[in-house]
Short mmCIF file of C-alpha atoms in Angstrom, two decimals:
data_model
loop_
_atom_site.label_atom_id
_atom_site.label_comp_id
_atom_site.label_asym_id
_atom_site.label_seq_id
_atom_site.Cartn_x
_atom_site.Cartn_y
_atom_site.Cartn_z
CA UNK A 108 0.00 0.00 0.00
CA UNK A 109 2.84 2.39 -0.54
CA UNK A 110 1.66 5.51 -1.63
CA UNK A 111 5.12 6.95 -3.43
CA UNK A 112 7.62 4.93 -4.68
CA UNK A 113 11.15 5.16 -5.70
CA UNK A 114 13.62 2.55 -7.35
CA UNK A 115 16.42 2.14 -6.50
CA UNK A 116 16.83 3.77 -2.94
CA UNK A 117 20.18 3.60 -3.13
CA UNK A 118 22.48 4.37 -6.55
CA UNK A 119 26.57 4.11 -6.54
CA UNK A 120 28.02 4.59 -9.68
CA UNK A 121 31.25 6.88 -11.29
CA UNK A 122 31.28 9.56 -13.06
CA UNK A 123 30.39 10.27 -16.24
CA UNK A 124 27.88 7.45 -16.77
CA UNK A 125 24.22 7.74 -16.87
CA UNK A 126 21.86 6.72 -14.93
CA UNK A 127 17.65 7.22 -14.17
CA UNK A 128 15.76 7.11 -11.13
CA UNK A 129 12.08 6.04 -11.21
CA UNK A 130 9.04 7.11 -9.45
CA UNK A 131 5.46 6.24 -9.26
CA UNK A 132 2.66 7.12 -7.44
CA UNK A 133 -0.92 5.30 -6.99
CA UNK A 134 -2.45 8.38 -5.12
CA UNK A 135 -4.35 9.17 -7.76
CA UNK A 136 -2.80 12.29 -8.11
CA UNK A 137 -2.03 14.61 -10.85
CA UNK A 138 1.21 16.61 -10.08
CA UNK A 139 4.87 14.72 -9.47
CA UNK A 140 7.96 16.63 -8.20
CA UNK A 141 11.28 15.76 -8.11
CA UNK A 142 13.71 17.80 -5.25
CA UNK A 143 17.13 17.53 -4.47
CA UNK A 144 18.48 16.98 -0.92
CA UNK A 145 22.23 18.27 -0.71
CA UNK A 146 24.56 17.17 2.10
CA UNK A 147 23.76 19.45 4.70
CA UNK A 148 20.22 18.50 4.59
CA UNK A 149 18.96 21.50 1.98
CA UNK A 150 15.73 20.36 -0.09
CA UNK A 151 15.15 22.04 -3.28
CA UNK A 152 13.00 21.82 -6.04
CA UNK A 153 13.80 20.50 -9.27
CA UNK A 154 10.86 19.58 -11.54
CA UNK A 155 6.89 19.38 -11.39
CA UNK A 156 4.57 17.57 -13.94
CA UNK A 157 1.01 18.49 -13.87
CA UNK A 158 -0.41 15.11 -16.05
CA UNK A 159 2.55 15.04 -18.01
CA UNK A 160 3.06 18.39 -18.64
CA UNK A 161 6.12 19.90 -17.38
CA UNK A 162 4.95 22.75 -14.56
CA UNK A 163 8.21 23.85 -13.35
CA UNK A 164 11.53 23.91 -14.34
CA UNK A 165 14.03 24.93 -12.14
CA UNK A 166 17.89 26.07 -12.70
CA UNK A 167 19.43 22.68 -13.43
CA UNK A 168 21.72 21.56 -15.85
CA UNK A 169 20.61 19.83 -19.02
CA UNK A 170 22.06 16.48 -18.12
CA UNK A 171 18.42 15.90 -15.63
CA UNK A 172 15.92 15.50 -17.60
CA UNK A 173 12.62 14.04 -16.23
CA UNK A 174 10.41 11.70 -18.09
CA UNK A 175 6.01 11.46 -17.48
CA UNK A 176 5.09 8.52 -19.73
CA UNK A 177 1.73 8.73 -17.31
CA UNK A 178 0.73 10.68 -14.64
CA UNK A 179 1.36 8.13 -12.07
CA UNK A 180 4.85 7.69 -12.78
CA UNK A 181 7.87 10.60 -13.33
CA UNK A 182 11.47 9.26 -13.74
CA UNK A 183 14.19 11.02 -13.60
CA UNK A 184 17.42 10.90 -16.17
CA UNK A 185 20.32 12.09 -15.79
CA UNK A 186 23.42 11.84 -18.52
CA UNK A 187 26.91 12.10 -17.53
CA UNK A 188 27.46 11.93 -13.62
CA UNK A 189 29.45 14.82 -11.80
CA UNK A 190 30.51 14.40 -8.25
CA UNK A 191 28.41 17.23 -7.53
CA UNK A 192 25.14 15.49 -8.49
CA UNK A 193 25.65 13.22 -4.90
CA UNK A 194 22.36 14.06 -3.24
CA UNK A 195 19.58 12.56 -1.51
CA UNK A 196 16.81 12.62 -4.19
CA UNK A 197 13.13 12.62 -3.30
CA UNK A 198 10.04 12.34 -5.88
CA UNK A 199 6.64 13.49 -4.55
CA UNK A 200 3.17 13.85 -5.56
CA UNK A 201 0.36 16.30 -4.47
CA UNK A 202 -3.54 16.47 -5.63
CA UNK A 203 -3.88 19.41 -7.93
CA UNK A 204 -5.97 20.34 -10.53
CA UNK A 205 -5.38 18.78 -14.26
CA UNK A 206 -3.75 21.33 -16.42
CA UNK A 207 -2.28 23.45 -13.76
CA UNK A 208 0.64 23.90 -11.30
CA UNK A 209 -0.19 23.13 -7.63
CA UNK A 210 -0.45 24.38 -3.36
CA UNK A 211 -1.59 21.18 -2.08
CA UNK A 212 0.03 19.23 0.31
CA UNK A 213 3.18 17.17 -1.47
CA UNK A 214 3.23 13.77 -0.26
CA UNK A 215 7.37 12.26 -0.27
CA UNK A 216 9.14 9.16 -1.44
CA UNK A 217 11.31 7.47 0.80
CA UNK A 218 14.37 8.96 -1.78
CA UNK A 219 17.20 7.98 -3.48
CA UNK A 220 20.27 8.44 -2.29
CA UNK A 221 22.95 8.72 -5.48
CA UNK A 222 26.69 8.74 -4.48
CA UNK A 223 29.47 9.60 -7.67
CA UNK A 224 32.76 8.27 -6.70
CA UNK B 58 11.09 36.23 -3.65
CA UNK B 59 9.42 34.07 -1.02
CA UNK B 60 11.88 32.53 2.05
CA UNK B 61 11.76 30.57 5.17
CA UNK B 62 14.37 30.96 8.04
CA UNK B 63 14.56 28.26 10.66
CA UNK B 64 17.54 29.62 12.56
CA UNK B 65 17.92 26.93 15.16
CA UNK B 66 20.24 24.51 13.64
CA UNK B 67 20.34 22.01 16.22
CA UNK B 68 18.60 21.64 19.94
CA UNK B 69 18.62 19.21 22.26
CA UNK B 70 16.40 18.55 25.47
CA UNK B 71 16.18 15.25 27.81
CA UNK B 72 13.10 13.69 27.27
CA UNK B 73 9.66 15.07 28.57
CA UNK B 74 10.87 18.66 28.02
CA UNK B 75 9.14 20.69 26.29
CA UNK B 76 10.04 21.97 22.68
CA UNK B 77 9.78 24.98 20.22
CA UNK B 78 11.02 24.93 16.46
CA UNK B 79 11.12 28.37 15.32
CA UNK B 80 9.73 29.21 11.75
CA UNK B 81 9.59 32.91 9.90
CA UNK B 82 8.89 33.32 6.27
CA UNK B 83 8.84 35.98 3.91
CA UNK B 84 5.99 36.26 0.91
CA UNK B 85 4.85 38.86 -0.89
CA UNK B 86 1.13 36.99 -1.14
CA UNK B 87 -1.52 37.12 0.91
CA UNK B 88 -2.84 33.67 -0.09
CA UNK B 89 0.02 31.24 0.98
CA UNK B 90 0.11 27.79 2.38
CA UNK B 91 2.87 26.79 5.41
CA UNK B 92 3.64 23.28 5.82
CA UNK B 93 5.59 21.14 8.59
CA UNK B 94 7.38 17.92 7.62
CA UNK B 95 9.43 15.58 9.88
CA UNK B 96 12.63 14.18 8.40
CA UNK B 97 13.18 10.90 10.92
CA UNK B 98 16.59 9.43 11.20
CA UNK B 99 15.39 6.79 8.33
CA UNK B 100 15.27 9.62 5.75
CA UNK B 101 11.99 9.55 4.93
CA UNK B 102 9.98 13.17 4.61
CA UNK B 103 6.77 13.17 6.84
CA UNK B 104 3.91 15.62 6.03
CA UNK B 105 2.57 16.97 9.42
CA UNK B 106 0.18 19.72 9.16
CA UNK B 107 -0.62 22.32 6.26
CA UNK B 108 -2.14 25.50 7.20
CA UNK B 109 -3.54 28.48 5.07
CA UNK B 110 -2.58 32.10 5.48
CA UNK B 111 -6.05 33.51 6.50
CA UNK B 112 -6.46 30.69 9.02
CA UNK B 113 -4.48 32.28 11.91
CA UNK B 114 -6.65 29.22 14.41
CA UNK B 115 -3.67 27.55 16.56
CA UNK B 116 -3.82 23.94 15.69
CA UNK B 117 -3.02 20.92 18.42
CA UNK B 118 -2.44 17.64 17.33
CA UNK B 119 -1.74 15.21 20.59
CA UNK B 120 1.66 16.19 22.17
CA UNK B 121 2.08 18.94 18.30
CA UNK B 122 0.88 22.28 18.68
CA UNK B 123 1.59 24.95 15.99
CA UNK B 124 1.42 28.66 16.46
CA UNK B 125 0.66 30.81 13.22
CA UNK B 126 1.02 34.35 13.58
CA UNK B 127 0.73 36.45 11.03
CA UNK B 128 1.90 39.75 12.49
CA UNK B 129 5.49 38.66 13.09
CA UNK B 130 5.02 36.00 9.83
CA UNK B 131 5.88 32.88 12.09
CA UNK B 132 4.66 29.55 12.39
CA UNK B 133 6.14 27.85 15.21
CA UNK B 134 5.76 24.57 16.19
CA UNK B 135 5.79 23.04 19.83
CA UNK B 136 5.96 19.45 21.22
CA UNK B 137 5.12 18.67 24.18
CA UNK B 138 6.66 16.31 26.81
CA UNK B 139 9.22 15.07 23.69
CA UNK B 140 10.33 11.43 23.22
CA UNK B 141 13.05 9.92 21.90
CA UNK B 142 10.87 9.09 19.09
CA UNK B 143 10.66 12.89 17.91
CA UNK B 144 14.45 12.95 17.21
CA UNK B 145 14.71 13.96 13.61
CA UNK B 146 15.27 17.07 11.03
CA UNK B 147 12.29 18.69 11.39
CA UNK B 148 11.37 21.36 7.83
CA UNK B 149 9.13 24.15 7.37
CA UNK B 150 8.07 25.38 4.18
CA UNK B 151 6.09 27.70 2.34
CA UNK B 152 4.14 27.67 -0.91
CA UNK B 153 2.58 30.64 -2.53
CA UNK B 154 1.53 31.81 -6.37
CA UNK B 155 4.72 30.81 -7.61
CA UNK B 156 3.77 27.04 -6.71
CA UNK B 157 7.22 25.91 -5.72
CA UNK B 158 7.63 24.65 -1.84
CA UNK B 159 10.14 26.62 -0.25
CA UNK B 160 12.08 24.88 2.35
CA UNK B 161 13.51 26.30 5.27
CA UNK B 162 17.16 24.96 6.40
CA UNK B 163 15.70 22.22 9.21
CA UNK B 164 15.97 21.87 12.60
CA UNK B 165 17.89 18.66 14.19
CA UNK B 166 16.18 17.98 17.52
CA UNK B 167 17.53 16.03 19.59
CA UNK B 168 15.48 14.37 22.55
CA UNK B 169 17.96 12.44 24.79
CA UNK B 170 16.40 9.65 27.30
#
């Protein structure tokens, strides 16, 4: 009966290769985040997906780039590993409204926790 | 731009104390949201409470309380008689028209037995 889900929870690879992160959610609901947890415990957004559609976009490099094949699932993608990419990541969902960006409560994945040696 | 400001970085009380997490926040809106979440040792994030910016109502939850005041933009949070059980990073965060959840910098309580 979990609610959010990530694969794998932990991720230890070097850098330069790729690697993806999944996420799904059977809340029902319609908007999927992805934020990044740095070392010293800061969380920051990355992404949203309102049903798909990409909500926000936040300043991050061009090697993440998150995938909605459906709106219960957003993965995460990211090309060519840097040290500095070795972060707790969480995915979460929240209700919303179809078609539009969202204030309701985000509900968390137990994260992933990626380490670049 | 909006911002939250937890500046207690770490406290630490013996069990059955009392405890306040301090939480101010800065938004130009007057329609915002202010959440809670509890960050166990585990990792996981925990939603506790979600409150909205014209409901000023204190809010008690068994041994959580949560104190929203507008007029110095803070929305503390209290537990009372702690347990060992409530050691963990503890967030606040906003949300307002720009739809991204701000996060403050956490609070690492410590409740020793």
């Amino acid at each position: 009966d979990t609610a959010v889900s990530q694969t794998p929870k932990y991720l230890v690879t070097q850098m330069g290769n790729d690697k993806s992160i999944k996420c799904e959610q059977n809340l029902g609901h319609d908007t999927m985040y992805w934020y990044k947890q740095d070392s010293k415990k800061f969380l920051k957004i990355m992404f949203s997906y309102n049903n798909k559609e990409l909500i926000i976009n936040e300043t991050v490099p061009n090697r993440f780039s998150p995938k909605s094949p459906d709106k219960a699932h957003l993965n995460l993608h990211i090309n060519s590993l840097e040290l500095g990419d070795s972060a707790v990541y969480f995915c979460a969902s929240s209700p919303g409204l179809a078609g539009g960006a969202s204030t309701d409560t985000q509900y968390f994945g137990p994260g992933t926790r990626l380490t670049v040696l | 731009a909006q911002k939250v400001t937890q500046a207690q970085t770490e406290i630490s009380v013996v069990e059955k104390e009392d405890v306040t997490l301090d939480c101010v926040y800065e938004t130009r809106d007057t329609t915002y949201y202010l959440f809670w979440y509890k960050q166990p040792p585990s990792g996981e994030l925990v939603f506790l409470i979600r409150r909205n910016s014209f409901d000023e109502q204190n809010e008690i939850s068994g041994r959580y309380s949560w104190n929203f005041q507008k007029s110095t933009s803070s929305f503390n949070f209290t537990i009372t008689a702690s347990q060992v059980v409530d050691s963990a990073v503890y967030f606040c965060a906003l949300i307002d028209s720009s739809y991204k959840l701000i996060f403050g910098s956490g609070t690492r309580l410590l409740v020793r037995p």
